[in-house]
PDB file of C-alpha atoms and ligand atoms in Angstrom:
ATOM      1  CA  MET A 223       0.070  -0.113   0.182  1.00 38.00           C
ATOM      2  CA  GLU A 224       2.812   2.400   1.258  1.00 39.00           C
ATOM      3  CA  SER A 225       4.900   2.130  -2.076  1.00 39.00           C
ATOM      4  CA  LYS A 226       2.082   2.713  -4.122  1.00 39.00           C
ATOM      5  CA  LYS A 227       1.406   6.147  -2.310  1.00 40.00           C
ATOM      6  CA  VAL A 228       5.041   7.314  -2.403  1.00 42.00           C
ATOM      7  CA  HIS A 229       5.137   7.565  -6.214  1.00 45.00           C
ATOM      8  CA  HIS A 230       2.367  10.284  -5.952  1.00 66.00           C
ATOM      9  CA  ASN A 231       4.097  12.267  -3.461  1.00 83.00           C
ATOM     10  CA  TRP A 232       6.062  15.614  -4.993  1.00 81.00           C
ATOM     11  CA  PHE A 233       9.537  14.577  -3.510  1.00 85.00           C
ATOM     12  CA  ALA A 234       9.214  11.072  -5.305  1.00 85.00           C
ATOM     13  CA  SER A 235       8.824  13.168  -9.161  1.00 85.00           C
ATOM     14  CA  TRP A 236      10.598  16.472  -8.615  1.00 85.00           C
ATOM     15  CA  PHE A 237      13.725  15.252  -7.197  1.00 85.00           C
ATOM     16  CA  ASP A 238      13.725  12.307 -10.022  1.00 86.00           C
ATOM     17  CA  SER A 239      13.344  14.921 -12.726  1.00 87.00           C
ATOM     18  CA  PRO A 240      16.561  16.559 -14.366  1.00 87.00           C
ATOM     19  CA  TYR A 241      15.240  19.730 -13.772  1.00 89.00           C
ATOM     20  CA  TYR A 242      15.675  19.688 -10.091  1.00 88.00           C
ATOM     21  CA  HIS A 243      19.393  19.305 -10.740  1.00 84.00           C
ATOM     22  CA  ILE A 244      19.353  22.254 -13.210  1.00 85.00           C
ATOM     23  CA  LEU A 245      17.770  24.458 -10.890  1.00 84.00           C
ATOM     24  CA  TYR A 246      20.153  23.473  -8.001  1.00 80.00           C
ATOM     25  CA  SER A 247      23.392  23.173  -9.762  1.00 71.00           C
ATOM     26  CA  ASN A 248      25.152  25.843  -8.071  1.00 62.00           C
ATOM     27  CA  ARG A 249      24.843  23.369  -5.097  1.00 66.00           C
ATOM     28  CA  ASP A 250      27.920  22.210  -5.870  1.00 81.00           C
ATOM     29  CA  GLU A 251      30.682  19.716  -5.115  1.00 82.00           C
ATOM     30  CA  ASP A 252      32.948  22.048  -3.162  1.00 85.00           C
ATOM     31  CA  GLU A 253      30.266  23.111  -0.883  1.00 87.00           C
ATOM     32  CA  ALA A 254      29.474  19.311  -0.173  1.00 91.00           C
ATOM     33  CA  SER A 255      33.270  18.429   0.313  1.00 93.00           C
ATOM     34  CA  ASP A 256      34.049  21.747   2.828  1.00 94.00           C
ATOM     35  CA  PHE A 257      31.033  20.627   4.982  1.00 96.00           C
ATOM     36  CA  VAL A 258      32.322  17.136   4.685  1.00 97.00           C
ATOM     37  CA  ASP A 259      35.511  17.887   5.787  1.00 97.00           C
ATOM     38  CA  GLU A 260      34.365  19.827   8.895  1.00 97.00           C
ATOM     39  CA  ILE A 261      31.900  16.911   9.736  1.00 97.00           C
ATOM     40  CA  SER A 262      34.685  14.092   9.580  1.00 97.00           C
ATOM     41  CA  GLU A 263      36.941  16.342  11.427  1.00 97.00           C
ATOM     42  CA  TYR A 264      34.144  17.043  14.214  1.00 98.00           C
ATOM     43  CA  LEU A 265      33.127  13.119  14.435  1.00 98.00           C
ATOM     44  CA  ASN A 266      36.859  11.960  14.480  1.00 97.00           C
ATOM     45  CA  LEU A 267      35.906   8.282  13.153  1.00 98.00           C
ATOM     46  CA  LYS A 268      38.624   5.868  12.417  1.00 97.00           C
ATOM     47  CA  ASP A 269      39.585   4.896   9.091  1.00 97.00           C
ATOM     48  CA  GLY A 270      37.184   2.740   7.416  1.00 97.00           C
ATOM     49  CA  SER A 271      34.007   3.467   9.797  1.00 98.00           C
ATOM     50  CA  LYS A 272      30.861   2.686   8.198  1.00 98.00           C
ATOM     51  CA  ILE A 273      28.840   5.685   7.399  1.00 98.00           C
ATOM     52  CA  LEU A 274      25.245   5.698   6.006  1.00 98.00           C
ATOM     53  CA  ASP A 275      24.223   8.922   3.679  1.00 98.00           C
ATOM     54  CA  ILE A 276      20.506   9.212   3.666  1.00 98.00           C
ATOM     55  CA  ALA A 277      18.904  10.796   0.748  1.00 98.00           C
ATOM     56  CA  CYS A 278      22.443  10.952  -0.756  1.00 97.00           C
ATOM     57  CA  GLY A 279      21.075  12.767  -3.839  1.00 95.00           C
ATOM     58  CA  LYS A 280      23.794  12.567  -6.409  1.00 93.00           C
ATOM     59  CA  GLY A 281      25.855  11.345  -4.161  1.00 96.00           C
ATOM     60  CA  ARG A 282      28.386  14.282  -3.615  1.00 95.00           C
ATOM     61  CA  HIS A 283      28.775  14.022   0.308  1.00 97.00           C
ATOM     62  CA  SER A 284      28.938  10.287   0.118  1.00 98.00           C
ATOM     63  CA  ARG A 285      31.868  10.510  -2.669  1.00 97.00           C
ATOM     64  CA  HIS A 286      33.897  12.846  -0.639  1.00 97.00           C
ATOM     65  CA  LEU A 287      33.423  10.904   2.664  1.00 98.00           C
ATOM     66  CA  ASN A 288      34.964   7.708   0.750  1.00 98.00           C
ATOM     67  CA  ARG A 289      37.752   9.915  -0.410  1.00 97.00           C
ATOM     68  CA  LEU A 290      38.419  10.765   3.212  1.00 98.00           C
ATOM     69  CA  GLY A 291      38.614   6.745   3.821  1.00 98.00           C
ATOM     70  CA  TYR A 292      35.035   6.018   4.910  1.00 98.00           C
ATOM     71  CA  ASN A 293      33.209   2.856   3.969  1.00 98.00           C
ATOM     72  CA  VAL A 294      30.121   4.733   2.755  1.00 98.00           C
ATOM     73  CA  THR A 295      26.433   3.528   1.711  1.00 98.00           C
ATOM     74  CA  GLY A 296      24.222   6.153   0.153  1.00 98.00           C
ATOM     75  CA  THR A 297      20.559   5.498   0.171  1.00 98.00           C
ATOM     76  CA  ASP A 298      17.829   7.660  -1.887  1.00 98.00           C
ATOM     77  CA  LEU A 299      14.392   7.325  -3.310  1.00 97.00           C
ATOM     78  CA  SER A 300      15.216   8.705  -6.607  1.00 95.00           C
ATOM     79  CA  GLU A 301      16.116   5.815  -9.198  1.00 94.00           C
ATOM     80  CA  GLU A 302      17.789   8.338 -11.442  1.00 93.00           C
ATOM     81  CA  ASN A 303      20.079   9.472  -8.736  1.00 94.00           C
ATOM     82  CA  ILE A 304      20.987   6.126  -7.717  1.00 97.00           C
ATOM     83  CA  LYS A 305      21.677   5.260 -11.382  1.00 96.00           C
ATOM     84  CA  TYR A 306      23.960   8.204 -11.481  1.00 94.00           C
ATOM     85  CA  CYS A 307      25.798   7.235  -8.334  1.00 96.00           C
ATOM     86  CA  ARG A 308      26.290   3.650  -9.248  1.00 97.00           C
ATOM     87  CA  GLU A 309      28.793   5.043 -11.708  1.00 96.00           C
ATOM     88  CA  TYR A 310      31.103   5.915  -8.662  1.00 97.00           C
ATOM     89  CA  GLU A 311      30.805   2.888  -6.828  1.00 98.00           C
ATOM     90  CA  ASN A 312      33.968   1.136  -5.521  1.00 98.00           C
ATOM     91  CA  ASP A 313      34.804  -1.517  -2.899  1.00 98.00           C
ATOM     92  CA  SER A 314      33.636   0.983  -0.116  1.00 98.00           C
ATOM     93  CA  LEU A 315      31.430   3.047  -1.928  1.00 98.00           C
ATOM     94  CA  HIS A 316      27.749   1.837  -2.452  1.00 98.00           C
ATOM     95  CA  PHE A 317      24.505   3.175  -3.489  1.00 98.00           C
ATOM     96  CA  PHE A 318      21.021   1.711  -3.173  1.00 98.00           C
ATOM     97  CA  LYS A 319      17.434   2.899  -3.889  1.00 98.00           C
ATOM     98  CA  HIS A 320      15.785   2.972  -0.471  1.00 98.00           C
ATOM     99  CA  ASP A 321      12.858   4.940   1.293  1.00 98.00           C
ATOM    100  CA  MET A 322      14.110   6.649   4.627  1.00 98.00           C
ATOM    101  CA  ARG A 323      10.865   5.519   6.324  1.00 98.00           C
ATOM    102  CA  ARG A 324      11.928   2.032   5.807  1.00 98.00           C
ATOM    103  CA  LEU A 325      14.629  -0.113   8.155  1.00 97.00           C
ATOM    104  CA  PHE A 326      18.103  -0.446   6.086  1.00 97.00           C
ATOM    105  CA  ARG A 327      20.433  -2.153   8.248  1.00 96.00           C
ATOM    106  CA  ILE A 328      20.283  -2.728  11.782  1.00 97.00           C
ATOM    107  CA  ASN A 329      23.172  -1.773  14.361  1.00 98.00           C
ATOM    108  CA  TYR A 330      25.538  -1.525  11.537  1.00 98.00           C
ATOM    109  CA  PHE A 331      26.534   2.211  10.902  1.00 98.00           C
ATOM    110  CA  ASP A 332      29.169   4.066  12.739  1.00 98.00           C
ATOM    111  CA  ALA A 333      27.536   7.322  11.814  1.00 98.00           C
ATOM    112  CA  ALA A 334      24.492   8.340   9.577  1.00 98.00           C
ATOM    113  CA  VAL A 335      23.971  11.730   7.838  1.00 98.00           C
ATOM    114  CA  ASN A 336      21.314  13.405   6.454  1.00 98.00           C
ATOM    115  CA  LEU A 337      22.292  16.763   4.557  1.00 98.00           C
ATOM    116  CA  PHE A 338      20.776  19.612   2.904  1.00 96.00           C
ATOM    117  CA  THR A 339      17.445  19.751   3.845  1.00 96.00           C
ATOM    118  CA  SER A 340      16.744  16.093   3.013  1.00 97.00           C
ATOM    119  CA  PHE A 341      14.026  15.825   5.467  1.00 98.00           C
ATOM    120  CA  GLY A 342      10.643  17.268   6.594  1.00 98.00           C
ATOM    121  CA  TYR A 343       8.998  16.365   3.199  1.00 97.00           C
ATOM    122  CA  PHE A 344       6.284  14.068   4.557  1.00 97.00           C
ATOM    123  CA  GLU A 345       2.550  15.304   5.455  1.00 95.00           C
ATOM    124  CA  HIS A 346       2.056  13.068   8.434  1.00 96.00           C
ATOM    125  CA  ASN A 347       4.205  13.243  11.402  1.00 97.00           C
ATOM    126  CA  ARG A 348       4.237   9.422  11.940  1.00 97.00           C
ATOM    127  CA  ASP A 349       6.530   9.297   8.833  1.00 98.00           C
ATOM    128  CA  ASP A 350       8.892  11.600  10.191  1.00 98.00           C
ATOM    129  CA  LYS A 351       9.213   9.487  13.151  1.00 98.00           C
ATOM    130  CA  MET A 352       9.449   6.339  11.156  1.00 98.00           C
ATOM    131  CA  ALA A 353      12.228   8.037   9.360  1.00 98.00           C
ATOM    132  CA  ILE A 354      14.220   9.040  12.325  1.00 98.00           C
ATOM    133  CA  LYS A 355      13.639   5.843  14.001  1.00 98.00           C
ATOM    134  CA  ALA A 356      15.022   3.684  10.889  1.00 98.00           C
ATOM    135  CA  ALA A 357      18.312   5.868  11.076  1.00 98.00           C
ATOM    136  CA  ALA A 358      18.463   5.149  14.724  1.00 98.00           C
ATOM    137  CA  LYS A 359      18.238   1.638  14.419  1.00 98.00           C
ATOM    138  CA  GLY A 360      20.981   1.667  11.531  1.00 98.00           C
ATOM    139  CA  LEU A 361      23.256   2.875  14.018  1.00 98.00           C
ATOM    140  CA  LYS A 362      25.607   0.838  16.461  1.00 98.00           C
ATOM    141  CA  LYS A 363      25.736   1.865  20.030  1.00 98.00           C
ATOM    142  CA  ASN A 364      27.183   5.044  20.319  1.00 98.00           C
ATOM    143  CA  GLY A 365      27.034   5.804  16.521  1.00 98.00           C
ATOM    144  CA  LYS A 366      26.339   9.495  15.584  1.00 98.00           C
ATOM    145  CA  PHE A 367      23.515  10.842  13.505  1.00 98.00           C
ATOM    146  CA  VAL A 368      23.910  14.351  11.661  1.00 98.00           C
ATOM    147  CA  ILE A 369      21.004  16.134  10.287  1.00 98.00           C
ATOM    148  CA  ASP A 370      21.683  19.371   8.390  1.00 98.00           C
ATOM    149  CA  PHE A 371      18.115  20.970   8.154  1.00 98.00           C
ATOM    150  CA  MET A 372      17.333  24.833   7.405  1.00 97.00           C
ATOM    151  CA  ASN A 373      16.912  26.813  10.529  1.00 97.00           C
ATOM    152  CA  VAL A 374      12.914  27.448   9.797  1.00 95.00           C
ATOM    153  CA  SER A 375      12.842  30.335  12.209  1.00 91.00           C
ATOM    154  CA  LYS A 376      15.239  32.308  10.029  1.00 93.00           C
ATOM    155  CA  ILE A 377      13.844  31.317   6.652  1.00 89.00           C
ATOM    156  CA  ALA A 378      10.235  31.714   7.527  1.00 85.00           C
ATOM    157  CA  LEU A 379      10.800  35.608   8.235  1.00 84.00           C
ATOM    158  CA  ASN A 380      12.945  36.227   5.289  1.00 89.00           C
ATOM    159  CA  LEU A 381      10.974  34.641   2.470  1.00 90.00           C
ATOM    160  CA  VAL A 382      11.585  36.186  -0.723  1.00 91.00           C
ATOM    161  CA  PRO A 383       7.856  35.850  -2.275  1.00 91.00           C
ATOM    162  CA  GLN A 384       9.000  35.616  -5.864  1.00 95.00           C
ATOM    163  CA  ASN A 385      12.045  35.476  -7.928  1.00 92.00           C
ATOM    164  CA  LYS A 386      13.082  34.321 -11.395  1.00 95.00           C
ATOM    165  CA  SER A 387      16.229  32.798 -12.642  1.00 91.00           C
ATOM    166  CA  THR A 388      17.638  31.538 -16.167  1.00 93.00           C
ATOM    167  CA  ILE A 389      19.483  28.604 -15.588  1.00 91.00           C
ATOM    168  CA  GLU A 390      20.786  26.577 -18.931  1.00 91.00           C
ATOM    169  CA  GLY A 391      18.591  28.598 -20.901  1.00 92.00           C
ATOM    170  CA  ILE A 392      15.574  27.659 -18.627  1.00 93.00           C
ATOM    171  CA  GLU A 393      13.710  30.583 -16.937  1.00 95.00           C
ATOM    172  CA  PHE A 394      12.655  29.371 -13.682  1.00 94.00           C
ATOM    173  CA  THR A 395       9.761  31.493 -11.679  1.00 96.00           C
ATOM    174  CA  ILE A 396       9.554  30.548  -7.991  1.00 95.00           C
ATOM    175  CA  ASN A 397       7.041  31.488  -5.676  1.00 96.00           C
ATOM    176  CA  ARG A 398       7.498  31.249  -1.942  1.00 94.00           C
ATOM    177  CA  SER A 399       5.001  30.691   0.971  1.00 94.00           C
ATOM    178  CA  ALA A 400       4.757  29.732   4.573  1.00 93.00           C
ATOM    179  CA  GLY A 401       1.439  28.092   5.766  1.00 91.00           C
ATOM    180  CA  ASN A 402       0.031  25.182   7.383  1.00 92.00           C
ATOM    181  CA  ASN A 403       3.202  24.300   8.965  1.00 95.00           C
ATOM    182  CA  PHE A 404       4.783  24.111   5.434  1.00 95.00           C
ATOM    183  CA  ILE A 405       7.430  26.190   3.507  1.00 95.00           C
ATOM    184  CA  THR A 406       6.041  25.818  -0.238  1.00 94.00           C
ATOM    185  CA  LYS A 407       8.145  26.578  -2.926  1.00 92.00           C
ATOM    186  CA  ASN A 408       6.190  26.510  -6.308  1.00 94.00           C
ATOM    187  CA  ILE A 409       8.538  26.242  -9.336  1.00 94.00           C
ATOM    188  CA  GLN A 410       7.438  26.826 -12.748  1.00 95.00           C
ATOM    189  CA  PHE A 411       9.005  26.945 -16.208  1.00 94.00           C
ATOM    190  CA  SER A 412       8.654  25.664 -19.822  1.00 94.00           C
ATOM    191  CA  ASP A 413      11.254  23.696 -21.829  1.00 93.00           C
ATOM    192  CA  ASN A 414      10.625  22.111 -25.371  1.00 90.00           C
ATOM    193  CA  GLY A 415       7.271  23.568 -25.235  1.00 91.00           C
ATOM    194  CA  HIS A 416       6.132  22.138 -22.157  1.00 92.00           C
ATOM    195  CA  ASP A 417       4.947  23.767 -19.207  1.00 94.00           C
ATOM    196  CA  TYR A 418       6.223  22.403 -15.887  1.00 93.00           C
ATOM    197  CA  ASN A 419       4.660  23.270 -12.469  1.00 93.00           C
ATOM    198  CA  PHE A 420       6.386  21.482  -9.374  1.00 92.00           C
ATOM    199  CA  ASP A 421       5.678  22.380  -5.693  1.00 92.00           C
ATOM    200  CA  GLU A 422       8.639  21.640  -3.101  1.00 92.00           C
ATOM    201  CA  LYS A 423       6.938  21.371   0.377  1.00 95.00           C
ATOM    202  CA  VAL A 424       9.273  21.109   3.579  1.00 96.00           C
ATOM    203  CA  LYS A 425       7.543  21.349   7.129  1.00 97.00           C
ATOM    204  CA  MET A 426       8.731  23.854   9.245  1.00 97.00           C
ATOM    205  CA  LEU A 427      10.519  21.639  11.824  1.00 98.00           C
ATOM    206  CA  THR A 428      11.789  23.435  14.880  1.00 97.00           C
ATOM    207  CA  LEU A 429      14.625  22.344  17.164  1.00 97.00           C
ATOM    208  CA  ASN A 430      11.734  21.450  19.677  1.00 98.00           C
ATOM    209  CA  ASP A 431      10.226  19.199  16.767  1.00 98.00           C
ATOM    210  CA  PHE A 432      13.706  17.437  16.483  1.00 98.00           C
ATOM    211  CA  LYS A 433      14.211  17.250  20.182  1.00 98.00           C
ATOM    212  CA  GLU A 434      10.989  15.222  20.209  1.00 98.00           C
ATOM    213  CA  LEU A 435      11.856  13.145  17.290  1.00 98.00           C
ATOM    214  CA  PHE A 436      15.203  12.207  18.571  1.00 98.00           C
ATOM    215  CA  ASN A 437      13.626  11.308  22.082  1.00 98.00           C
ATOM    216  CA  HIS A 438      11.148   8.987  20.322  1.00 97.00           C
ATOM    217  CA  ALA A 439      13.741   7.187  18.723  1.00 98.00           C
ATOM    218  CA  SER A 440      16.094   7.353  21.656  1.00 97.00           C
ATOM    219  CA  LEU A 441      18.761   9.368  20.289  1.00 98.00           C
ATOM    220  CA  LYS A 442      20.320  11.959  22.427  1.00 98.00           C
ATOM    221  CA  ILE A 443      21.471  15.189  21.334  1.00 98.00           C
ATOM    222  CA  VAL A 444      25.084  16.047  21.671  1.00 98.00           C
ATOM    223  CA  ASP A 445      25.852  19.199  19.883  1.00 98.00           C
ATOM    224  CA  ILE A 446      23.717  21.797  17.631  1.00 98.00           C
ATOM    225  CA  PHE A 447      25.446  23.774  14.962  1.00 98.00           C
ATOM    226  CA  GLY A 448      24.111  26.994  13.047  1.00 98.00           C
ATOM    227  CA  ASN A 449      26.184  26.732   9.806  1.00 97.00           C
ATOM    228  CA  TYR A 450      28.668  24.656   7.627  1.00 95.00           C
ATOM    229  CA  GLN A 451      31.742  26.202   9.862  1.00 95.00           C
ATOM    230  CA  LEU A 452      30.078  24.139  12.886  1.00 97.00           C
ATOM    231  CA  ASP A 453      29.443  27.913  14.896  1.00 97.00           C
ATOM    232  CA  ALA A 454      26.832  27.559  17.494  1.00 97.00           C
ATOM    233  CA  PHE A 455      23.445  27.403  16.782  1.00 98.00           C
ATOM    234  CA  ASP A 456      21.334  30.782  16.969  1.00 97.00           C
ATOM    235  CA  GLU A 457      17.460  30.688  16.476  1.00 95.00           C
ATOM    236  CA  LYS A 458      17.438  34.172  14.982  1.00 94.00           C
ATOM    237  CA  THR A 459      20.523  34.234  12.853  1.00 96.00           C
ATOM    238  CA  SER A 460      21.718  30.677  11.999  1.00 97.00           C
ATOM    239  CA  ASP A 461      21.142  29.692   8.559  1.00 96.00           C
ATOM    240  CA  ARG A 462      21.203  26.075   9.137  1.00 97.00           C
ATOM    241  CA  LEU A 463      20.223  23.964  11.986  1.00 98.00           C
ATOM    242  CA  ILE A 464      22.777  21.138  12.332  1.00 98.00           C
ATOM    243  CA  LEU A 465      21.951  18.528  14.909  1.00 98.00           C
ATOM    244  CA  VAL A 466      24.206  15.389  16.146  1.00 98.00           C
ATOM    245  CA  ALA A 467      23.018  12.780  18.235  1.00 98.00           C
ATOM    246  CA  SER A 468      24.179   9.829  19.795  1.00 98.00           C
ATOM    247  CA  LYS A 469      22.800   6.439  19.895  1.00 98.00           C
TER     248      LYS A 469
HETATM  249  C1  SAM B 659      17.664  18.493  -1.320  1.00 90.52           C
HETATM  250  S1  SAM B 659      17.915  16.740  -1.838  1.00 90.52           S
HETATM  251  C2  SAM B 659      19.607  16.369  -1.298  1.00 90.52           C
HETATM  252  C3  SAM B 659      20.496  15.463  -1.801  1.00 90.52           C
HETATM  253  C4  SAM B 659      21.912  15.177  -1.265  1.00 90.52           C
HETATM  254  N1  SAM B 659      21.811  14.851   0.214  1.00 90.52           N
HETATM  255  C5  SAM B 659      22.696  16.538  -1.365  1.00 90.52           C
HETATM  256  O1  SAM B 659      22.735  17.222  -0.456  1.00 90.52           O
HETATM  257  O2  SAM B 659      23.001  16.699  -2.812  1.00 90.52           O
HETATM  258  C6  SAM B 659      16.726  15.617  -1.113  1.00 90.52           C
HETATM  259  C7  SAM B 659      17.027  13.992  -1.577  1.00 90.52           C
HETATM  260  O3  SAM B 659      16.074  13.580  -0.704  1.00 90.52           O
HETATM  261  C8  SAM B 659      15.556  12.217  -1.489  1.00 90.52           C
HETATM  262  N2  SAM B 659      14.290  11.800  -0.856  1.00 90.52           N
HETATM  263  C9  SAM B 659      13.224  12.333  -0.782  1.00 90.52           C
HETATM  264  N3  SAM B 659      12.409  11.866  -0.108  1.00 90.52           N
HETATM  265  C10 SAM B 659      12.959  10.557   0.253  1.00 90.52           C
HETATM  266  C11 SAM B 659      12.670   9.179   0.926  1.00 90.52           C
HETATM  267  N4  SAM B 659      11.251   9.250   1.348  1.00 90.52           N
HETATM  268  N5  SAM B 659      13.697   8.636   1.176  1.00 90.52           N
HETATM  269  C12 SAM B 659      14.883   8.480   0.668  1.00 90.52           C
HETATM  270  N6  SAM B 659      15.396   9.653  -0.137  1.00 90.52           N
HETATM  271  C13 SAM B 659      14.388  10.634  -0.297  1.00 90.52           C
HETATM  272  C14 SAM B 659      15.403  13.046  -3.243  1.00 90.52           C
HETATM  273  O4  SAM B 659      15.184  11.856  -3.933  1.00 90.52           O
HETATM  274  C15 SAM B 659      16.492  13.870  -3.096  1.00 90.52           C
HETATM  275  O5  SAM B 659      17.422  13.318  -3.783  1.00 90.52           O
END
């Protein structure tokens, strides 16, 4: 029943489309590598430690973690993303199509990461709980979970209602709104005579919401950062909400 429903969700089609990657093409490899360097120095894991990259996208963080000497598994719901990632597989870098709400492996990883707002897509809170629980179950005892989410307090106050940008010859019109506990980004454009219209909907999860979710999954928060340089989180000024928890 569940898997049938999944394909009607916006996140199943939008992230699988080439246009998502065109629109976000400036979210590049260097940004990912720099952040991964910071995080891996902070986590201080042994060489060869097992890391799970949940909702890995095209694998930019997974690939860099692997370059640093870790044994990395990336999972994502998008078939297209996983197909792309598989080109980079090696003995210590693997990718699987997988829905984060489902259990993947049990008591297996030294760390799990979920990066660049790859959470908050589900309508129902029970799905959020399932996803965090599945991440926790995958960790060994004392394993670390890192989630990098937007700081909704700042984002909601600074929402740019509309802007247009042309990337690779496609003019994207983006409308943003906040309501019903979601930030919605409506994305419209035409390409090859077709009109497209996608919604990106991310739940306005606050630090308190994550505290509850983590509590429910028996994860203990050990640090809270507010940007990719790992400065302390400040609700008013931080761009990101980056939580580190321990099993
Ligand atoms: C904003 S992108 C970020 C991708 C990657 N972490 C990065 O930073 O490049 C979010 C990703 O979440 C994936 N995703 C959405 N829903 C998912 C689900 N239920 N299970 C696993 N992955 C999912 C999408 O396919 C997409 O690749």
